[in-house]
Amino acid sequence: MLVNLQIATEKLKKGEVVGIPTETVYGLAATIYKEDALKKIFQTKKRPNFDPLIIHISNLDQLEDIFLEVTPAMKILMERFWPGPLTLISKKKETISSLITAELDTVAVRMPDHEKTLKIINKVGPVAAPSANMFKKTSPTRAKHVLENFEHKVSVYDGGDCDVGIESTIIELSGNKIYLYRKGKITKENLQTSLPGFTIEEKTSPAAPGQMKDHYQPNKPLYIFNSIEEKNNFSEHGIELTLTQDSGLSARMLYKNLIDLSQGPVEFIYFIRSKYPKDELWEAIYERLEKASSQVP
Ligand code: AMP
Ligand code: MG
């Protein structure tokens, strides 16, 4: 059911889960202060406990209870990219529930760039919020997707369509290294410009969640072909997932188009890679597409 801002806030305070908009994708939020509420996230999504959650904050003071330390380099990134689609991982305070961190001694945090959600978090305090989809399925970018994902059993605050459309960039700083766990709208170039003395290394997350090979799955098989010829040799059937030459716009359309196509009467969806450019945001898009297509033979 759709709820207004006040009801969304009350439900979160009471320990219920609520679908909330962010600029990346919709999240399934719960207060970080109630174990029962956090458990509901995992139960609702059928998400395994080894997949840690990202905490969403609305002001920097809230970090006091979350991170053990904020280094000058972390501060630079926060000032430059928050609110925005960058998640920072760092050592956690002992009081942070191990449900959030999957028993790791680090925790992931970001400040979402969505005015209404920042208001909600201001009233409720920090919330843990993974994407509001069943585990391994396509992430939602509009309120309707969230209602459908959980068969209308979860309350959702409708904050419009997500602007970025793919999940946040995830990084961890260590010494003069930036470990990049997940690609997103904040690119390596953006990070390098902000911290010129650092080197960037791509890494898989220890608990490997959004890192899992099969993720973002639509309800129909997705095939990726390098060229139209390759597709035609495979089959004359299927429906094409088309994006645009603009990476920002394509990221915004990606999940919505995948969801729309998979609800139609088609055997399979296909994507022709050679039609599109190769900049850094495209790399992030391709990463999602590859995982979304990983179950086809
Ligand atoms: P999402 O499901 O989009 O909310 O993404 C959460 C992802 O953040 C997880 O699947 C992990 O890949 C990553 N993550 C969260 N916490 C940590 C952590 N402490 N260390 C490494 N990766 C993390
Ligand atoms: Mg997710």
PDB file of C-alpha atoms in Angstrom, residues 145-269:
ATOM      1  CA  HIS A 145       7.784  -1.934  -8.812  1.00  0.00           C
ATOM      2  CA  VAL A 146       8.139  -2.194  -5.029  1.00  0.00           C
ATOM      3  CA  LEU A 147       4.417  -2.810  -4.501  1.00  0.00           C
ATOM      4  CA  GLU A 148       4.521  -5.576  -7.127  1.00  0.00           C
ATOM      5  CA  ASN A 149       7.748  -7.124  -5.801  1.00  0.00           C
ATOM      6  CA  PHE A 150       6.168  -7.766  -2.419  1.00  0.00           C
ATOM      7  CA  GLU A 151       2.630  -8.451  -3.650  1.00  0.00           C
ATOM      8  CA  HIS A 152       1.275  -5.225  -2.133  1.00  0.00           C
ATOM      9  CA  LYS A 153       2.094  -6.415   1.394  1.00  0.00           C
ATOM     10  CA  VAL A 154       4.749  -3.774   2.078  1.00  0.00           C
ATOM     11  CA  SER A 155       4.089  -0.052   2.709  1.00  0.00           C
ATOM     12  CA  VAL A 156       5.799   2.200   0.185  1.00  0.00           C
ATOM     13  CA  TYR A 157       6.395   5.933   0.144  1.00  0.00           C
ATOM     14  CA  ASP A 158       6.152   7.140  -3.470  1.00  0.00           C
ATOM     15  CA  GLY A 159       8.906   9.657  -4.173  1.00  0.00           C
ATOM     16  CA  GLY A 160       8.737   9.435  -7.969  1.00  0.00           C
ATOM     17  CA  ASP A 161      11.071   7.665 -10.391  1.00  0.00           C
ATOM     18  CA  CYS A 162      14.702   7.227  -9.363  1.00  0.00           C
ATOM     19  CA  ASP A 163      17.010   9.675 -11.026  1.00  0.00           C
ATOM     20  CA  VAL A 164      20.232   7.647 -11.210  1.00  0.00           C
ATOM     21  CA  GLY A 165      18.598   4.253 -11.704  1.00  0.00           C
ATOM     22  CA  ILE A 166      21.472   1.934 -10.717  1.00  0.00           C
ATOM     23  CA  GLU A 167      22.908   1.193  -7.277  1.00  0.00           C
ATOM     24  CA  SER A 168      25.585   3.306  -5.583  1.00  0.00           C
ATOM     25  CA  THR A 169      29.320   3.061  -6.168  1.00  0.00           C
ATOM     26  CA  ILE A 170      30.821   1.230  -3.149  1.00  0.00           C
ATOM     27  CA  ILE A 171      34.351   1.921  -1.915  1.00  0.00           C
ATOM     28  CA  GLU A 172      36.608   1.432   1.086  1.00  0.00           C
ATOM     29  CA  LEU A 173      39.697   3.529   1.846  1.00  0.00           C
ATOM     30  CA  SER A 174      42.794   1.879   3.264  1.00  0.00           C
ATOM     31  CA  GLY A 175      46.152   3.661   3.528  1.00  0.00           C
ATOM     32  CA  ASN A 176      46.440   5.439   0.185  1.00  0.00           C
ATOM     33  CA  LYS A 177      44.267   2.877  -1.635  1.00  0.00           C
ATOM     34  CA  ILE A 178      40.672   3.150  -2.767  1.00  0.00           C
ATOM     35  CA  TYR A 179      39.138  -0.314  -3.019  1.00  0.00           C
ATOM     36  CA  LEU A 180      36.247  -0.248  -5.487  1.00  0.00           C
ATOM     37  CA  TYR A 181      33.679  -2.955  -4.644  1.00  0.00           C
ATOM     38  CA  ARG A 182      30.848  -1.906  -6.944  1.00  0.00           C
ATOM     39  CA  LYS A 183      30.785   0.452  -9.943  1.00  0.00           C
ATOM     40  CA  GLY A 184      28.149   3.172 -10.181  1.00  0.00           C
ATOM     41  CA  LYS A 185      27.549   6.761 -11.173  1.00  0.00           C
ATOM     42  CA  ILE A 186      30.502   8.063  -9.129  1.00  0.00           C
ATOM     43  CA  THR A 187      33.348   6.975 -11.374  1.00  0.00           C
ATOM     44  CA  LYS A 188      37.006   6.143 -10.775  1.00  0.00           C
ATOM     45  CA  GLU A 189      37.804   9.441 -12.463  1.00  0.00           C
ATOM     46  CA  ASN A 190      35.588  11.329  -9.979  1.00  0.00           C
ATOM     47  CA  LEU A 191      37.313   9.575  -7.066  1.00  0.00           C
ATOM     48  CA  GLN A 192      40.799  10.080  -8.452  1.00  0.00           C
ATOM     49  CA  THR A 193      40.215  13.809  -8.937  1.00  0.00           C
ATOM     50  CA  SER A 194      39.061  14.134  -5.327  1.00  0.00           C
ATOM     51  CA  LEU A 195      41.943  12.085  -3.876  1.00  0.00           C
ATOM     52  CA  PRO A 196      44.862  12.488  -6.306  1.00  0.00           C
ATOM     53  CA  GLY A 197      47.364  10.791  -3.982  1.00  0.00           C
ATOM     54  CA  PHE A 198      45.358   7.534  -3.917  1.00  0.00           C
ATOM     55  CA  THR A 199      45.416   4.534  -6.228  1.00  0.00           C
ATOM     56  CA  ILE A 200      42.244   2.667  -7.134  1.00  0.00           C
ATOM     57  CA  GLU A 201      41.928  -1.105  -7.058  1.00  0.00           C
ATOM     58  CA  GLU A 202      38.848  -3.094  -8.048  1.00  0.00           C
ATOM     59  CA  LYS A 203      37.967  -5.698  -5.471  1.00  0.00           C
ATOM     60  CA  THR A 204      35.219  -8.160  -4.672  1.00  0.00           C
ATOM     61  CA  SER A 205      33.440  -7.638  -1.407  1.00  0.00           C
ATOM     62  CA  PRO A 206      34.400 -10.124   1.355  1.00  0.00           C
ATOM     63  CA  ALA A 207      30.793 -11.113   1.896  1.00  0.00           C
ATOM     64  CA  ALA A 208      30.291 -10.737  -1.852  1.00  0.00           C
ATOM     65  CA  PRO A 209      26.619  -9.604  -2.018  1.00  0.00           C
ATOM     66  CA  GLY A 210      25.741  -7.351  -4.951  1.00  0.00           C
ATOM     67  CA  GLN A 211      28.931  -9.086  -5.983  1.00  0.00           C
ATOM     68  CA  MET A 212      27.206 -12.366  -6.566  1.00  0.00           C
ATOM     69  CA  LYS A 213      27.381 -13.591 -10.100  1.00  0.00           C
ATOM     70  CA  ASP A 214      23.644 -13.908 -10.523  1.00  0.00           C
ATOM     71  CA  HIS A 215      21.847 -10.759  -9.455  1.00  0.00           C
ATOM     72  CA  TYR A 216      19.355  -8.280 -10.898  1.00  0.00           C
ATOM     73  CA  GLN A 217      17.539 -11.169 -12.675  1.00  0.00           C
ATOM     74  CA  PRO A 218      14.478 -10.222 -14.731  1.00  0.00           C
ATOM     75  CA  ASN A 219      11.557 -12.659 -14.965  1.00  0.00           C
ATOM     76  CA  LYS A 220      12.536 -13.654 -18.508  1.00  0.00           C
ATOM     77  CA  PRO A 221      15.966 -14.853 -19.683  1.00  0.00           C
ATOM     78  CA  LEU A 222      18.277 -12.061 -20.835  1.00  0.00           C
ATOM     79  CA  TYR A 223      20.826 -12.789 -23.587  1.00  0.00           C
ATOM     80  CA  ILE A 224      23.699 -10.450 -24.402  1.00  0.00           C
ATOM     81  CA  PHE A 225      25.048 -10.519 -27.966  1.00  0.00           C
ATOM     82  CA  ASN A 226      28.040  -8.704 -29.352  1.00  0.00           C
ATOM     83  CA  SER A 227      26.377  -7.940 -32.680  1.00  0.00           C
ATOM     84  CA  ILE A 228      23.066  -8.138 -34.546  1.00  0.00           C
ATOM     85  CA  GLU A 229      24.514 -10.975 -36.696  1.00  0.00           C
ATOM     86  CA  GLU A 230      25.250 -12.991 -33.588  1.00  0.00           C
ATOM     87  CA  LYS A 231      21.691 -12.467 -32.390  1.00  0.00           C
ATOM     88  CA  ASN A 232      20.172 -13.436 -35.748  1.00  0.00           C
ATOM     89  CA  ASN A 233      22.240 -16.613 -35.852  1.00  0.00           C
ATOM     90  CA  PHE A 234      20.894 -17.532 -32.431  1.00  0.00           C
ATOM     91  CA  SER A 235      17.165 -16.998 -33.024  1.00  0.00           C
ATOM     92  CA  GLU A 236      14.704 -14.757 -34.812  1.00  0.00           C
ATOM     93  CA  HIS A 237      12.599 -14.471 -31.653  1.00  0.00           C
ATOM     94  CA  GLY A 238      12.961 -12.369 -28.507  1.00  0.00           C
ATOM     95  CA  ILE A 239      12.547  -8.690 -27.749  1.00  0.00           C
ATOM     96  CA  GLU A 240      15.367  -6.162 -27.626  1.00  0.00           C
ATOM     97  CA  LEU A 241      16.287  -4.170 -24.538  1.00  0.00           C
ATOM     98  CA  THR A 242      17.135  -0.821 -26.097  1.00  0.00           C
ATOM     99  CA  LEU A 243      18.996   1.939 -24.276  1.00  0.00           C
ATOM    100  CA  THR A 244      20.324   5.265 -25.596  1.00  0.00           C
ATOM    101  CA  GLN A 245      23.782   6.635 -26.407  1.00  0.00           C
ATOM    102  CA  ASP A 246      23.610   8.701 -23.214  1.00  0.00           C
ATOM    103  CA  SER A 247      24.958   6.681 -20.265  1.00  0.00           C
ATOM    104  CA  GLY A 248      23.124   8.707 -17.585  1.00  0.00           C
ATOM    105  CA  LEU A 249      19.787   8.296 -19.317  1.00  0.00           C
ATOM    106  CA  SER A 250      20.474   4.623 -20.015  1.00  0.00           C
ATOM    107  CA  ALA A 251      21.242   3.907 -16.351  1.00  0.00           C
ATOM    108  CA  ARG A 252      17.975   5.611 -15.431  1.00  0.00           C
ATOM    109  CA  MET A 253      15.997   3.482 -17.926  1.00  0.00           C
ATOM    110  CA  LEU A 254      17.787   0.170 -17.399  1.00  0.00           C
ATOM    111  CA  TYR A 255      15.756  -1.588 -14.691  1.00  0.00           C
ATOM    112  CA  LYS A 256      12.424  -0.066 -15.704  1.00  0.00           C
ATOM    113  CA  ASN A 257      12.884  -1.309 -19.269  1.00  0.00           C
ATOM    114  CA  LEU A 258      13.993  -4.741 -18.067  1.00  0.00           C
ATOM    115  CA  ILE A 259      10.951  -5.024 -15.791  1.00  0.00           C
ATOM    116  CA  ASP A 260       8.539  -3.795 -18.494  1.00  0.00           C
ATOM    117  CA  LEU A 261       9.901  -6.217 -21.092  1.00  0.00           C
ATOM    118  CA  SER A 262       9.881  -9.187 -18.755  1.00  0.00           C
ATOM    119  CA  GLN A 263       6.187  -8.598 -17.999  1.00  0.00           C
ATOM    120  CA  GLY A 264       5.308  -8.894 -21.711  1.00  0.00           C
ATOM    121  CA  PRO A 265       4.522 -12.079 -23.672  1.00  0.00           C
ATOM    122  CA  VAL A 266       8.104 -12.782 -24.744  1.00  0.00           C
ATOM    123  CA  GLU A 267      10.303 -15.836 -24.731  1.00  0.00           C
ATOM    124  CA  PHE A 268      13.485 -13.930 -23.988  1.00  0.00           C
ATOM    125  CA  ILE A 269      15.031 -10.449 -23.872  1.00  0.00           C
TER     126      ILE A 269
END
